Coordinates of C-alpha atoms in Angstrom, one line a residue:
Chain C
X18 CA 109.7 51.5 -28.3
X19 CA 112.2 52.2 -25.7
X20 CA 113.3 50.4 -22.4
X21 CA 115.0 52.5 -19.8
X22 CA 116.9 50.1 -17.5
X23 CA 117.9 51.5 -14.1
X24 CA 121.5 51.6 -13.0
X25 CA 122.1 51.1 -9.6
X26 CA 125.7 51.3 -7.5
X27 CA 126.0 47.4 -7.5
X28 CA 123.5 46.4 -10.3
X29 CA 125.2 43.9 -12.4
X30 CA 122.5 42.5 -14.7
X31 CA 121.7 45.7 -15.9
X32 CA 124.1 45.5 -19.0
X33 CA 122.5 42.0 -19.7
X34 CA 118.9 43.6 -19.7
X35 CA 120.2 46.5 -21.7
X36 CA 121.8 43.9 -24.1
X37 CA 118.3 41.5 -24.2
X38 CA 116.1 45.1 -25.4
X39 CA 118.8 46.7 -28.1
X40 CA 120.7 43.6 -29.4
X41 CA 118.2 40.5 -29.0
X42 CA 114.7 42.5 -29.5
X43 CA 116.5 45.3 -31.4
X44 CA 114.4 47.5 -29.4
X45 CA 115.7 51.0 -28.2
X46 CA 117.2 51.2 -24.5
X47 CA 119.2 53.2 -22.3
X48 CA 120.9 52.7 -18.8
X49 CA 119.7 55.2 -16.7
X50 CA 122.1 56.3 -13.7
X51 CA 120.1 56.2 -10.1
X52 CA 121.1 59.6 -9.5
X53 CA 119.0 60.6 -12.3
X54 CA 115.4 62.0 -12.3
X55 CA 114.9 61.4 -16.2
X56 CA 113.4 58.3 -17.3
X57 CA 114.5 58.9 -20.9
X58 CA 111.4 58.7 -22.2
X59 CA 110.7 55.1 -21.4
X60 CA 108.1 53.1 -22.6
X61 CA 109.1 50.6 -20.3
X62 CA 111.6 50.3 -17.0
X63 CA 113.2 47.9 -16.3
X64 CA 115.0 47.0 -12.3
X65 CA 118.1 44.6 -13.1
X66 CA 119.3 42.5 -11.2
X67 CA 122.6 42.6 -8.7
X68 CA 122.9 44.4 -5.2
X69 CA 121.7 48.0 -5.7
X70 CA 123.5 49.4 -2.3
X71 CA 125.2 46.6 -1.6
X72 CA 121.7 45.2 0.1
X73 CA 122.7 47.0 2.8
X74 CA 120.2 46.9 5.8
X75 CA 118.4 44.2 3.6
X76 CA 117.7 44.0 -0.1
X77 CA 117.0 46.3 -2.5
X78 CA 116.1 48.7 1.1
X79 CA 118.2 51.5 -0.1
X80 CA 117.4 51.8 -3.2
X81 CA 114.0 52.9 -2.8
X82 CA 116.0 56.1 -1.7
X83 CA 117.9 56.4 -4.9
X84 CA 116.2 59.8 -6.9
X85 CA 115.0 57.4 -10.1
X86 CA 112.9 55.5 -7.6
X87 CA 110.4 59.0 -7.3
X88 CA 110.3 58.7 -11.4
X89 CA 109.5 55.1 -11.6
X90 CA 106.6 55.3 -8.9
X91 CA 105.0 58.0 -10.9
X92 CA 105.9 56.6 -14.2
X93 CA 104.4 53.3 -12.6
X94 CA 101.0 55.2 -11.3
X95 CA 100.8 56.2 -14.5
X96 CA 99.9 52.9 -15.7
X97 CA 103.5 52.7 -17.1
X98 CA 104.9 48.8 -17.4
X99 CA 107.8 48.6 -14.6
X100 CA 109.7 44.9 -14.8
X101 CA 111.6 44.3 -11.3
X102 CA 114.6 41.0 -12.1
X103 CA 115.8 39.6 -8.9
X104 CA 117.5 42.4 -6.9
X105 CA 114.5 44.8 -9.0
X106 CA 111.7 42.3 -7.5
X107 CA 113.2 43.3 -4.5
X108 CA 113.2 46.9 -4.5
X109 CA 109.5 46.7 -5.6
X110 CA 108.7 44.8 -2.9
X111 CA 110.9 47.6 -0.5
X112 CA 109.3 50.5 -2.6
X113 CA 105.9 49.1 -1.4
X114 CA 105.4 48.9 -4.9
X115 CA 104.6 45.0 -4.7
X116 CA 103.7 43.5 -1.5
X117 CA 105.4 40.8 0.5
X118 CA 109.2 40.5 1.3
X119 CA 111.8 38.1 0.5
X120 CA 113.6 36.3 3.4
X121 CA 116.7 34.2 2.9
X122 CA 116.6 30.9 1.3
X123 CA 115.0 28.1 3.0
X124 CA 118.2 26.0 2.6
X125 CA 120.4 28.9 3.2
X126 CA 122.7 28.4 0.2
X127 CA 122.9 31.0 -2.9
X128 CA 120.9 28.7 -5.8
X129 CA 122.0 29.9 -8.9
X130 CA 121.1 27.3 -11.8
X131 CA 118.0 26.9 -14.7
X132 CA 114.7 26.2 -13.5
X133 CA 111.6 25.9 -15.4
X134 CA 109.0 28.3 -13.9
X135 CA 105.3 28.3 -15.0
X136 CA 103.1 30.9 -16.3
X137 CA 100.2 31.4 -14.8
X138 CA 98.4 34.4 -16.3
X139 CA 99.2 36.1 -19.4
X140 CA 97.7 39.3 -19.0
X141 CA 100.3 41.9 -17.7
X142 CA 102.7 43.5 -20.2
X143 CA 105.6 41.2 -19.4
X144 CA 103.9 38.1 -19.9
X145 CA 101.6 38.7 -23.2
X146 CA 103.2 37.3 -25.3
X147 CA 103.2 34.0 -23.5
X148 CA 100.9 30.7 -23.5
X149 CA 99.0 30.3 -20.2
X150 CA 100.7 28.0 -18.1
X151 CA 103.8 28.0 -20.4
X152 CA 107.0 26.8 -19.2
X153 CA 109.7 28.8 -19.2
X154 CA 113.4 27.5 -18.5
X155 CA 115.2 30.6 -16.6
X156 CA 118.0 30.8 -14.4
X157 CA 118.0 32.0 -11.0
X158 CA 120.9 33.3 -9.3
X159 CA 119.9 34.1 -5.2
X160 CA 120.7 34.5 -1.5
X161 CA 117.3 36.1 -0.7
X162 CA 114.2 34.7 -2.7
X163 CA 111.9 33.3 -0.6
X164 CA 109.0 34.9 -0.9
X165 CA 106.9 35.5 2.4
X166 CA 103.6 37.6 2.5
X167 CA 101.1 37.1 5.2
X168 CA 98.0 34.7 5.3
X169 CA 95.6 37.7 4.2
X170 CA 97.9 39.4 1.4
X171 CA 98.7 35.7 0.3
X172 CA 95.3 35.0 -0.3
X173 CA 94.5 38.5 -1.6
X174 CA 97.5 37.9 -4.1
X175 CA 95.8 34.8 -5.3
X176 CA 92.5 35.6 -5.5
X177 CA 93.4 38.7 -7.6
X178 CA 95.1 36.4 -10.1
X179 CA 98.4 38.3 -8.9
X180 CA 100.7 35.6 -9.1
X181 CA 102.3 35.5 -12.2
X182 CA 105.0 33.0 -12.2
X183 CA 105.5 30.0 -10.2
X184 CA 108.8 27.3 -10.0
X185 CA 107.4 23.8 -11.4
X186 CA 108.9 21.3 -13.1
X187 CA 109.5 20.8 -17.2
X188 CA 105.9 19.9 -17.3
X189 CA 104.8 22.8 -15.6
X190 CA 103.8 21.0 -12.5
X191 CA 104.0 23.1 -9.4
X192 CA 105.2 21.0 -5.9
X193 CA 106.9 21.7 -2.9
X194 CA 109.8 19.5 -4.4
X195 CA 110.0 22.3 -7.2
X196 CA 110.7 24.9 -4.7
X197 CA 114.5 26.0 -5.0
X198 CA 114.0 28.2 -2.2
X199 CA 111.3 28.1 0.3
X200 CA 108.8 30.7 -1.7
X201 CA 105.1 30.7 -0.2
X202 CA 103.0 28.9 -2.9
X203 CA 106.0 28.5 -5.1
X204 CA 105.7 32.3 -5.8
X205 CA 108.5 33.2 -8.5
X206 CA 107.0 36.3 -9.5
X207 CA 103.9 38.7 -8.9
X208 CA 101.9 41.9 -10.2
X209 CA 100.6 44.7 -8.9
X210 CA 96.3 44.5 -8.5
X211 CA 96.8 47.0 -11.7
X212 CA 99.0 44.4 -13.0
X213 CA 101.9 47.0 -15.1
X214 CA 104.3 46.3 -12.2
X215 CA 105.6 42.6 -12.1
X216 CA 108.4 41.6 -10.3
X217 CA 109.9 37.9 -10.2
X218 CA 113.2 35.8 -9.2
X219 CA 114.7 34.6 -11.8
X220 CA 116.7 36.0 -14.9
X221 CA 114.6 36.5 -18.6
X222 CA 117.8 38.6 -19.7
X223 CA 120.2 35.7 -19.4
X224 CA 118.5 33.6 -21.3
X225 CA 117.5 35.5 -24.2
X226 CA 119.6 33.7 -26.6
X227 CA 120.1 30.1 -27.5
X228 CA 124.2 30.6 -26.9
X229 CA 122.7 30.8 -22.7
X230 CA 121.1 28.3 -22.5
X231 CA 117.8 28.8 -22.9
X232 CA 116.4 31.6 -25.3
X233 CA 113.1 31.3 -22.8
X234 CA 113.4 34.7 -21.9
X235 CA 113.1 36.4 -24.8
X236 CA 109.0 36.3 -25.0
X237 CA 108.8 38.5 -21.5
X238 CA 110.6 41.0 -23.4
X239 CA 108.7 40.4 -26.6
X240 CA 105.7 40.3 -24.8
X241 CA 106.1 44.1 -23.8
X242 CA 106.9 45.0 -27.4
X243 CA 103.9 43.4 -28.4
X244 CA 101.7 44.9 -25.1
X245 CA 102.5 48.4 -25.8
X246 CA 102.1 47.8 -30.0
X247 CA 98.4 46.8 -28.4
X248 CA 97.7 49.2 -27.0
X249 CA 98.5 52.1 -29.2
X250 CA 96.9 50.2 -32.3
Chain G
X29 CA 120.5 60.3 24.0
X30 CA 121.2 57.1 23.0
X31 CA 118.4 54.4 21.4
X32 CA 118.6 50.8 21.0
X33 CA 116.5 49.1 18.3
X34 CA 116.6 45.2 18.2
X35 CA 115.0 43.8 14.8
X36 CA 114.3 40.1 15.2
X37 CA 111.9 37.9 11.9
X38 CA 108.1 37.9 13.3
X39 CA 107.6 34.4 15.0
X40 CA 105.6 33.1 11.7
X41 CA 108.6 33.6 9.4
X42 CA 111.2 30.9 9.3
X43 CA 114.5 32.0 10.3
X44 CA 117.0 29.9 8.5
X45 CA 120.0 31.6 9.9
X46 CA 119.0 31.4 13.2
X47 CA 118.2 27.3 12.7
X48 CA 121.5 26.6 11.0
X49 CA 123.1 29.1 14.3
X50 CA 120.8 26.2 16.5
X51 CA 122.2 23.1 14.7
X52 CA 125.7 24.2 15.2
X53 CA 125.3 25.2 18.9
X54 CA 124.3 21.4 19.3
X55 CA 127.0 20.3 17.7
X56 CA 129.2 22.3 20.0
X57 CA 127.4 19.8 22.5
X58 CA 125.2 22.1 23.9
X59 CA 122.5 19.8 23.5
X60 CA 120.1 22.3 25.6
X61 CA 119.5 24.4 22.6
X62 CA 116.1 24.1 21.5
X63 CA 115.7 27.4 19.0
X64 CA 117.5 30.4 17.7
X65 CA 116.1 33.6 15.8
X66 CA 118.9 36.1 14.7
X67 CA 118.4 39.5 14.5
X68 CA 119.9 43.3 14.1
X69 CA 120.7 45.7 16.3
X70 CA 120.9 49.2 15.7
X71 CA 122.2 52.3 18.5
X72 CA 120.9 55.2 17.5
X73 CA 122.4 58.5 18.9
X74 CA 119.9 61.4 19.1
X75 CA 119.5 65.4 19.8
X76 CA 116.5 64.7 21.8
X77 CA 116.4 65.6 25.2
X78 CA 113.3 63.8 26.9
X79 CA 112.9 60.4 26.9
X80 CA 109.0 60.1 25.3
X81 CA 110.2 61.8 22.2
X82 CA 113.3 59.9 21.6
X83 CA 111.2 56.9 21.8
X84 CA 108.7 58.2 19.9
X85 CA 110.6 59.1 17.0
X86 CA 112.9 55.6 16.7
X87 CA 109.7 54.0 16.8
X88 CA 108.9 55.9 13.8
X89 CA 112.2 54.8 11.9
X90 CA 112.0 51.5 12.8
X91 CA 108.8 51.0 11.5
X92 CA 110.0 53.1 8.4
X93 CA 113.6 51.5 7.4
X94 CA 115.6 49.8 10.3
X95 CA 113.0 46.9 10.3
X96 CA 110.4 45.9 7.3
X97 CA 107.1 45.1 9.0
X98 CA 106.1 42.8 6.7
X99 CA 108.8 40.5 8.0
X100 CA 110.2 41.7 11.0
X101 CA 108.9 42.7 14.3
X102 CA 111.1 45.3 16.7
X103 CA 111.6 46.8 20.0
X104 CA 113.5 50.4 21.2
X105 CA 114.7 50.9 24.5
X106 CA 115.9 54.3 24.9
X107 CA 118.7 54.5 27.6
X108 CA 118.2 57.2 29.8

């Protein structure tokens, strides 16, 4: 199967991602310019991290004009699994593709560091693979990811079991005290109500490999090999 | 004609920025500062020729790029 990871002017994950699909899951992948209308034939797209326009206006706002973004809406209506990492999450949520917005951190500062985040539902294409409630050490690396979303979507996000990922602690325990930065309901990441678009904070590419870190990541790309083996058996 | 477009964060999102902006005005010593919410502010020159369309149509882009409604709230003044 084949990932198509989106390059933006300012990405800088996108090599990482690229690296996590070909060299770690020995998946196919490409890097697919923003300019480009062409998905590649992707069986899965994938928004890296960085600062696609230099988050000019506000983050990930501009890239929603970049040309790709047309392709990966329709590839997305298609039912087609789209994974937004950090700056991606961001231009989903811009793209109207995810609802809410991220504001800056609650303590202002840039948290990059490993935290362990919780799964909480294992039934989109990025998070198959996974135990429910599993706990995943990942790094985060952030100016802007404090999740806001008003009262009504907030609850409309929960009650549609639309939050996928949440910052706990090693034992999967989710407290304000586990918060790194100010997220509503510790929200790390979230799907779509058709639940093929998930966006979320922190980094599965850079710690796809024991040498990182953490080799935690690894199962949300697995998890989409094993989604799409699934679902053509 | 000329547009002004001032983006502040709706009053139920916390505006870290502006607090930190806050704290260091009291340390200054003005001690009379109770809150601060920072914002943007965008001019925005246009062909329009009557003031009802100009407004009309920066409303429009506000609510479509220069502020994110989910977040933000804004107001245009279009200078006569």
């Amino acid at each position: 199967m084949k990932f198509s990871v989106v390059v933006f002017p300012g990405s800088n994950s996108d090599y990482d991602a690229f690296y996590a699909a070909s060299f770690v899951l020995g998946e196919d992948a490409a890097l697919v310019w923003h300019k480009d209308t062409d998905l590649q034939g992707a069986d899965v797209v994938i928004l890296p991290g960085g600062f696609a326009h230099g988050d000019y206006l506000r983050t990930g706002a501009i890239a929603r004009f970049s040309p790709i973004m047309a392709s990966v809406k329709a590839f997305a209506d298609r039912g087609g699994p789209v994974l937004g990492i950090c700056n991606g999450f961001q231009v989903l949520l811009e793209a109207g593709m995810l609802p809410g917005a991220m504001v800056r951190n609650d303590r202002i500062k840039f948290v990059s560091r490993l935290v362990p985040v919780r799964v909480e539902h294992t039934d989109t294409p990025f998070t198959a693979a996974c135990k429910s409630q599993q706990v995943l050490h990942l790094p985060i690396a952030h100016g802007e990811g404090n999740y806001y979303a008003s009262p009504e979507v907030l609850s409309e996000l929960e009650q549609h079991r639309q939050v996928i990922f949440r910052y706990a602690d090693p034992l999967g325990v989710v407290a304000p005290e586990h918060n790194p930065n100010g997220s509503l309901n510790n929200i790390a990441g979230i799907c779509n109500r058709q639940r093929n678009v998930v966006g979320l904070m922190p980094h599965p590419e850079r710690a796809a490999e024991a040498q990182l870190g953490s080799a935690d990541g690894r199962v949300i790309f697995a998890s989409a090999v094993q989604a799409l083996a699934s679902l053509s058996r | 004609m000329r547009a002004r477009v001032y983006v502040t964060l709706k009053p139920s999102v916390f505006d870290p920025q502006g607090r930190v902006v806050a704290d260091a005005l009291v340390t200054l010593g003005y001690q009379d500062v109770q809150d601060v919410r920072q914002g943007k502010f965008f001019e925005v020159e246009l062909s329009a020729t009557d003031v009802a369309t100009a407004k009309a149509r920066v409303t429009e882009m506000a609510d479509k790029l220069l502020a994110n409604p989910v977040i933000e709230s804004y107001r245009v003044e279009v200078l006569p």
